[in-house]
mmCIF file of C-alpha atoms and ligand atoms in Angstrom:
data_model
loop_
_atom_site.group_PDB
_atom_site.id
_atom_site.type_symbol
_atom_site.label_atom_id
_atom_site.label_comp_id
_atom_site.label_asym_id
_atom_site.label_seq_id
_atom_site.Cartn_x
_atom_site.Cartn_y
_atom_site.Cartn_z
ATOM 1 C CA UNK A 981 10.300 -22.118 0.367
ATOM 2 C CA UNK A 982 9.300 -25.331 -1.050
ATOM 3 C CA UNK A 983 6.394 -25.030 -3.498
ATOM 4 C CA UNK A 984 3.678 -22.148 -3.888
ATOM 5 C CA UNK A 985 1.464 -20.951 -1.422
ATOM 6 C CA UNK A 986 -2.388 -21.287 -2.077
ATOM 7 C CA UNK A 987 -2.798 -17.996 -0.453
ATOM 8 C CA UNK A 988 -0.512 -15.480 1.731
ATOM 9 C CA UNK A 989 -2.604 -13.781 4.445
ATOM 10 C CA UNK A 990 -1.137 -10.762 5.978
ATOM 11 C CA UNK A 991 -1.683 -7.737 9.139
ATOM 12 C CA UNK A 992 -1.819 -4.278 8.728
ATOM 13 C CA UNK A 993 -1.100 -2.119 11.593
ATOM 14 C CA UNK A 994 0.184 -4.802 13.615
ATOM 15 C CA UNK A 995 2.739 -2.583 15.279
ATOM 16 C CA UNK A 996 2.078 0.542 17.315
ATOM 17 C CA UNK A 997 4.875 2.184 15.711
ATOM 18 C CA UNK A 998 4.400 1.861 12.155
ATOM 19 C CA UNK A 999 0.689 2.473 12.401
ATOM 20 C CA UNK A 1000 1.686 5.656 13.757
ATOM 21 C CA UNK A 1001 3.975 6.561 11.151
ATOM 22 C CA UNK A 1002 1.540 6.215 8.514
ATOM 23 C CA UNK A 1003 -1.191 8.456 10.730
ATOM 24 C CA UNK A 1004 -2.992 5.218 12.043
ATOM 25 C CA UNK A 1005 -3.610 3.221 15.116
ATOM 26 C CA UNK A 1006 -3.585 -0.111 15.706
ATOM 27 C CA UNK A 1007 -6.726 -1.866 15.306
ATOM 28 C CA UNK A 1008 -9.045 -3.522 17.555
ATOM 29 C CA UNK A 1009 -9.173 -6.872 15.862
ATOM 30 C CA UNK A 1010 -6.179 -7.842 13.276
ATOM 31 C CA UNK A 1011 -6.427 -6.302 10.134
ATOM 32 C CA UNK A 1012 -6.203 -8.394 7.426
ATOM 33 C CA UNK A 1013 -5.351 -8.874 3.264
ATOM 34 C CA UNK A 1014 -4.322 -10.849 1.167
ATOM 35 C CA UNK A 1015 -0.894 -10.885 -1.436
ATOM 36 C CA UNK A 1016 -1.581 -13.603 -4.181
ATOM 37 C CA UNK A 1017 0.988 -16.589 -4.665
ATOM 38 C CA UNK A 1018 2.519 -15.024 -8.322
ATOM 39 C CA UNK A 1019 3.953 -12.232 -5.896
ATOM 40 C CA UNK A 1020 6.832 -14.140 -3.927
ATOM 41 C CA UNK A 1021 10.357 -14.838 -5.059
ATOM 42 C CA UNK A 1022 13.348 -16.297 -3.548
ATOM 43 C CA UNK A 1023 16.291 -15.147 -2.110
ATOM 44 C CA UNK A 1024 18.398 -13.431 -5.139
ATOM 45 C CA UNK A 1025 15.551 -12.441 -7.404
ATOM 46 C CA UNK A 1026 15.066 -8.591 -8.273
ATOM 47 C CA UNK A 1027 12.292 -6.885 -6.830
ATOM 48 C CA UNK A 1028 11.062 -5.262 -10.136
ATOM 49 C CA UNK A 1029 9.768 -1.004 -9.140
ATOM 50 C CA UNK A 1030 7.173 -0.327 -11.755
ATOM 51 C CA UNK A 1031 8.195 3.185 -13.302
ATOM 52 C CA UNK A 1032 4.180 4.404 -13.173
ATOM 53 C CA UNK A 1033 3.616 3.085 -9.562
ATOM 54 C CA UNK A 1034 5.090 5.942 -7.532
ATOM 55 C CA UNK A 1035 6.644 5.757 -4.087
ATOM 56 C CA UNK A 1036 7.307 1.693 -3.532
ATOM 57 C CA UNK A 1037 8.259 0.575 -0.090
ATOM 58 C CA UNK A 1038 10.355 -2.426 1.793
ATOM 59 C CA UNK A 1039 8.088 -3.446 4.462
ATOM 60 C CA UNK A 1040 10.264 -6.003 6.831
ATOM 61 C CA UNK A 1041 8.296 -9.217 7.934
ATOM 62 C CA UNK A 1042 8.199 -12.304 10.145
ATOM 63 C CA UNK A 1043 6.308 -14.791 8.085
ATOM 64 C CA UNK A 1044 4.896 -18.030 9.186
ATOM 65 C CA UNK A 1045 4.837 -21.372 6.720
ATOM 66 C CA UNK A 1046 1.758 -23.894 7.628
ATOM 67 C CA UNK A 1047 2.725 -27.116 8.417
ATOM 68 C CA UNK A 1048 -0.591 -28.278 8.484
ATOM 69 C CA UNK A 1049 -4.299 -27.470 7.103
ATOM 70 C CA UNK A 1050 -5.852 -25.964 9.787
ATOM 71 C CA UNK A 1051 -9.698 -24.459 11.036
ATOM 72 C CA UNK A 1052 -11.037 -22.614 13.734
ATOM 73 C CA UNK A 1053 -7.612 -23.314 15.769
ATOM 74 C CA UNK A 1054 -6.949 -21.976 19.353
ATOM 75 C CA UNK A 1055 -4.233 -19.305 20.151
ATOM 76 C CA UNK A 1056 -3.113 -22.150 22.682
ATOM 77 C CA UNK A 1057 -2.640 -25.175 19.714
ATOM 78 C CA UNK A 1058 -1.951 -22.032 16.605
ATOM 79 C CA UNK A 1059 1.674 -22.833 16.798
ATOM 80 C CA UNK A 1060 1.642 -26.212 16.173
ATOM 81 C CA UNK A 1061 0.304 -26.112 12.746
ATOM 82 C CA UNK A 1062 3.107 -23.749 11.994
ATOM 83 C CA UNK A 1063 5.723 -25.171 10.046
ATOM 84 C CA UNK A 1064 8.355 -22.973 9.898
ATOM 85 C CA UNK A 1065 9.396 -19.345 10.169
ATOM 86 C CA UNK A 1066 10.925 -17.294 7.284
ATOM 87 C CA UNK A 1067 12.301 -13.473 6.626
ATOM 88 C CA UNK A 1068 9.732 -11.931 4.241
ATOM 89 C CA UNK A 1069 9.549 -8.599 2.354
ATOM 90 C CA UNK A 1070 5.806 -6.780 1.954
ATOM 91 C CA UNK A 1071 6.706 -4.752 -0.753
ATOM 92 C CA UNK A 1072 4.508 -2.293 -1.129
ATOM 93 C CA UNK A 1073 3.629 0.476 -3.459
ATOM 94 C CA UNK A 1074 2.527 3.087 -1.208
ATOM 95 C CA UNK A 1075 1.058 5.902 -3.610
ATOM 96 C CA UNK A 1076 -1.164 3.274 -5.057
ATOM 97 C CA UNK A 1077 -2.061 2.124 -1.238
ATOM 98 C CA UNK A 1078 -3.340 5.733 -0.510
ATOM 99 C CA UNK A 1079 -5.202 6.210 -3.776
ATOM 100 C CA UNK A 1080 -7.031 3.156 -4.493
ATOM 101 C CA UNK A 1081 -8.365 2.436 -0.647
ATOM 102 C CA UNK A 1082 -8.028 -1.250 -1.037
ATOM 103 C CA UNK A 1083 -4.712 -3.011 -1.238
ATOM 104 C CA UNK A 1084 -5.083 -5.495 -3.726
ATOM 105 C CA UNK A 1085 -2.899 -3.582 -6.220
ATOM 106 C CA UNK A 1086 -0.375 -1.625 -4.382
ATOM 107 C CA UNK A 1087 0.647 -5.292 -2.389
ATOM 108 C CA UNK A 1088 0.012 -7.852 -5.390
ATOM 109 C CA UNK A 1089 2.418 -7.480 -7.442
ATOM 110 C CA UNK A 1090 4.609 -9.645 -9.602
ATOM 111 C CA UNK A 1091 8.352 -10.240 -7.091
ATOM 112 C CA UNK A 1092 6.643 -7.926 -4.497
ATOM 113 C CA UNK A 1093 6.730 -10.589 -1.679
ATOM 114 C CA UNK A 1094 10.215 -11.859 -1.337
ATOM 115 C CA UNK A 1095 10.851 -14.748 1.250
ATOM 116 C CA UNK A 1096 13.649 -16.463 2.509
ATOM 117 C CA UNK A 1097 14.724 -20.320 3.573
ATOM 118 C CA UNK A 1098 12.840 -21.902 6.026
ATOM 119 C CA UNK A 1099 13.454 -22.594 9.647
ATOM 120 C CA UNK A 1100 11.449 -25.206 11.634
ATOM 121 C CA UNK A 1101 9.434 -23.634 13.216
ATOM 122 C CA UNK A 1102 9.598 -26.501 16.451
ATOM 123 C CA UNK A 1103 12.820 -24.856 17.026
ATOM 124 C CA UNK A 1104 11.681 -21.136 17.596
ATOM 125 C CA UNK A 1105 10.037 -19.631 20.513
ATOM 126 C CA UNK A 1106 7.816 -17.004 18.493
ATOM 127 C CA UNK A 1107 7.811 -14.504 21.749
ATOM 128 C CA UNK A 1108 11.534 -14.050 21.101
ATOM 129 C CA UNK A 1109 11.773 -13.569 17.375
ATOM 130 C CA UNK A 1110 12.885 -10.537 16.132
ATOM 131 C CA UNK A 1111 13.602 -8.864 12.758
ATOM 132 C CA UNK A 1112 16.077 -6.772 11.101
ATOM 133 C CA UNK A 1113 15.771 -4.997 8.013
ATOM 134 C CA UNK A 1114 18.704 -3.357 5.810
ATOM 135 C CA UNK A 1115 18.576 -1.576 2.746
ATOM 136 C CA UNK A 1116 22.112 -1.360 0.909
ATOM 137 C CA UNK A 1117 24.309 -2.217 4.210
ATOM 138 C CA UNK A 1118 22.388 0.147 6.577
ATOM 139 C CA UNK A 1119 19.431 -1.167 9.567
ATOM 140 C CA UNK A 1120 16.518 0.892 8.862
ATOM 141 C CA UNK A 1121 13.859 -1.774 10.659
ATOM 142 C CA UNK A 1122 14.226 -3.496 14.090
ATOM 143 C CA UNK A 1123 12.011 -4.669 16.129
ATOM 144 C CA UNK A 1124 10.907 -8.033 18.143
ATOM 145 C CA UNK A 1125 7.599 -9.868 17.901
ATOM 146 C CA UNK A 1126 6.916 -8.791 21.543
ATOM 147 C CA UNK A 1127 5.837 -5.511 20.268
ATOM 148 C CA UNK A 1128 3.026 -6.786 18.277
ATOM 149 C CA UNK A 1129 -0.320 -5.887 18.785
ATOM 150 C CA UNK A 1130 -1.164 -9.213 17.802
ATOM 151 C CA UNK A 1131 0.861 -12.516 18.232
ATOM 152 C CA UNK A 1132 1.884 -14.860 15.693
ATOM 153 C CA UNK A 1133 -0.391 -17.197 17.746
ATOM 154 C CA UNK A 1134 -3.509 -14.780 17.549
ATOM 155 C CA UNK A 1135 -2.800 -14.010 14.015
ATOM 156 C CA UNK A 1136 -2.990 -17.398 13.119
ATOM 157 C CA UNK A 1137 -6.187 -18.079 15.385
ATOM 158 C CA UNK A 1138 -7.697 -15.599 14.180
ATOM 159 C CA UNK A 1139 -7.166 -15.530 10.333
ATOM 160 C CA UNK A 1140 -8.260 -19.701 10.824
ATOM 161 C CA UNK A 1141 -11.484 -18.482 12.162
ATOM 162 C CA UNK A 1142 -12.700 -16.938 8.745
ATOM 163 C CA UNK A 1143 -10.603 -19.506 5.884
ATOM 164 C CA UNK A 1144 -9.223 -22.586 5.728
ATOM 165 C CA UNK A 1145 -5.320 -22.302 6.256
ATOM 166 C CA UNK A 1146 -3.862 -24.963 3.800
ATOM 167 C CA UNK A 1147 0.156 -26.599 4.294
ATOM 168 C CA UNK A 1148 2.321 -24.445 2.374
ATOM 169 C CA UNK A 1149 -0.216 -20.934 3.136
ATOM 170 C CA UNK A 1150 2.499 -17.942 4.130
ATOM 171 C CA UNK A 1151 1.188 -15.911 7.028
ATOM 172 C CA UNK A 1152 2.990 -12.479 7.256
ATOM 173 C CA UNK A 1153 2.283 -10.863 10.849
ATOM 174 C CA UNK A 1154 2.915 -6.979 9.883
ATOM 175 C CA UNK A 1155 5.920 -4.783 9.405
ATOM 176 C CA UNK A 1156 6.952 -2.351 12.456
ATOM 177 C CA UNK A 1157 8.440 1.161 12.266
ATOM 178 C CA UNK A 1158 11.166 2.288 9.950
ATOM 179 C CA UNK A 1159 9.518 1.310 6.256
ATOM 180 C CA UNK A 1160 10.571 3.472 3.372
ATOM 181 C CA UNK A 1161 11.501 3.789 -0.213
ATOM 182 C CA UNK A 1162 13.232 1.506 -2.855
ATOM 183 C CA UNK A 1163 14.898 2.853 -6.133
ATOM 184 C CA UNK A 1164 16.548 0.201 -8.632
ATOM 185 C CA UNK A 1165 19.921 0.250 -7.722
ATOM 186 C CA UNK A 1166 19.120 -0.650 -4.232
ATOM 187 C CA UNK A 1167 19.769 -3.804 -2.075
ATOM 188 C CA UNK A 1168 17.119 -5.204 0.736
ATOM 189 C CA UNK A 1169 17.688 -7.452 3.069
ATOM 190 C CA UNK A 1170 15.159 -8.966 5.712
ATOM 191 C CA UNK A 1171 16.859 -10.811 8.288
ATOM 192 C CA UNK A 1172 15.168 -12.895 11.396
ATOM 193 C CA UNK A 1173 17.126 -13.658 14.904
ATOM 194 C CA UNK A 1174 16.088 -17.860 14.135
ATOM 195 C CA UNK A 1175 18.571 -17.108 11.205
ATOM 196 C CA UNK A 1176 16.353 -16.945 7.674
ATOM 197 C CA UNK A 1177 17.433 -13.823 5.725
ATOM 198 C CA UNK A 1178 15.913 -12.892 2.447
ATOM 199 C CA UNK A 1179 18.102 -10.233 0.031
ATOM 200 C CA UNK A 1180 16.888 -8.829 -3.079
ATOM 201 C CA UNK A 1181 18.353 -6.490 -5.880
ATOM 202 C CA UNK A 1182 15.969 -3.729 -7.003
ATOM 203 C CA UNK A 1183 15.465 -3.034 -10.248
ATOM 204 C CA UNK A 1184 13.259 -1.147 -12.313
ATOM 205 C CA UNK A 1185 10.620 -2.811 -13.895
ATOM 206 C CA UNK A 1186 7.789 -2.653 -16.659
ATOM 207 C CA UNK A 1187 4.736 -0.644 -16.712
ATOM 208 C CA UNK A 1188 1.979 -1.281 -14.723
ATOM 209 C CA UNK A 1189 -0.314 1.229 -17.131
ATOM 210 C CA UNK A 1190 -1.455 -1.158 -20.041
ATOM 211 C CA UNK A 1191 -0.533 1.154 -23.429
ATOM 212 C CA UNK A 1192 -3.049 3.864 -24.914
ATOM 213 C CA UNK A 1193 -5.758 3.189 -21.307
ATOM 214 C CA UNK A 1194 -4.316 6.055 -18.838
ATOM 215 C CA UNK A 1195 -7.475 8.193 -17.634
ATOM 216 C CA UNK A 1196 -11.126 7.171 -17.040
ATOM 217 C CA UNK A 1197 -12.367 5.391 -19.838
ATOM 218 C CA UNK A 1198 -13.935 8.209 -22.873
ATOM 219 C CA UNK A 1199 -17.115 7.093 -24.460
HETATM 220 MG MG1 MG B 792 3.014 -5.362 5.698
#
């Protein structure tokens, strides 16, 4: 992906499936959240498991790279400010999603949104897309973006309603069934049918408990 994104938006509960396997339903509107830019790495780069985070998960994604800024855009024009299409990786520490009610620190982060090379985006037909996901040789995530809830076109409409989507802004449009655990050691791999794959070692990483601050603050 060239250069940093200036925000990623993403969808829960995008998927009928998944919602279900996590004890929700799909919502009426898109849900949606944010992952901050110091969260993505390439292809090749370890996705580092905090040892004090609990259970993290691979969450397979179709992402979408803006071509252009865009505001208040139609479902009917959404797809021509899209850029390209790219194989992306909502890691996601699932423990801390549960516990802390927002998401800001179970999906942001450091290497917890890997994403691969991008295809032009003029050359895919998003109703076709679909995605694979693998973890150490074995499919544990297919799907195709006809079972969305939402479209890449709605998501896009939608999310444009409420912010400015800037060139280079990562749109992520929800993971389906299948999601589970990563353990350093393993290998994930996110691949999309318009051909942009993203595969990541996982290793352990550092702390996310700064030293001596565990527990409500005393005083
Ligand atoms: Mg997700």
């Amino acid at each position: 992906m060239a250069g940093r994104p200036s925000k990623i938006v993403c969808v829960g509960r995008n998927y009928a499936l998944h919602a279900a396997e996590l004890g929700n339903t799909v919502p009426r509107e898109p849900l949606i959240f944010l992952k901050p830019p110091s969260s993505v790495i390439p292809s090749g780069a370890p996705v580092r498991v905090p040892p004090d985070a609990g259970r993290v998960d691979f969450e397979g994604e179709i992402g979408l790279v803006m071509g252009r800024s865009c505001r208040r855009v139609s479902e009917s024009d959404a797809w021509s400010f899209v850029g390209a299409v790219v194989a992306a990786n909502d890691v996601t520490a699932r423990d801390l999603q549960r516990t802390d009610g927002q998401w800001t620190r179970a999906k942001g982060m450091d290497t917890f949104c890997p994403v691969g090379q991008p295809v032009d985006a003029a050359s895919v037909d998003p109703a076709t897309l679909s995605l694979a996901t693998r973890v150490n040789g074995r499919q544990r995530q297919r799907a195709s973006a006809d079972e969305m809830a939402f479209s890449p076109q709605r998501i896009v409409s939608f999310a444009s309603h409420m912010m400015t989507l800037e060139e280079g802004d990562l749109v992520l449009t929800g993971t389906p069934d299948g999601i589970g655990p990563l353990s350093p050691g393993d290998r994930v791999t996110v691949e999309l049918s318009c051909g942009s794959v993203v595969t990541n070692p996982v290793e352990a990483g550092d702390p996310i408990t700064p030293r001596g601050t565990r527990g409500p603050p005393s005083g």
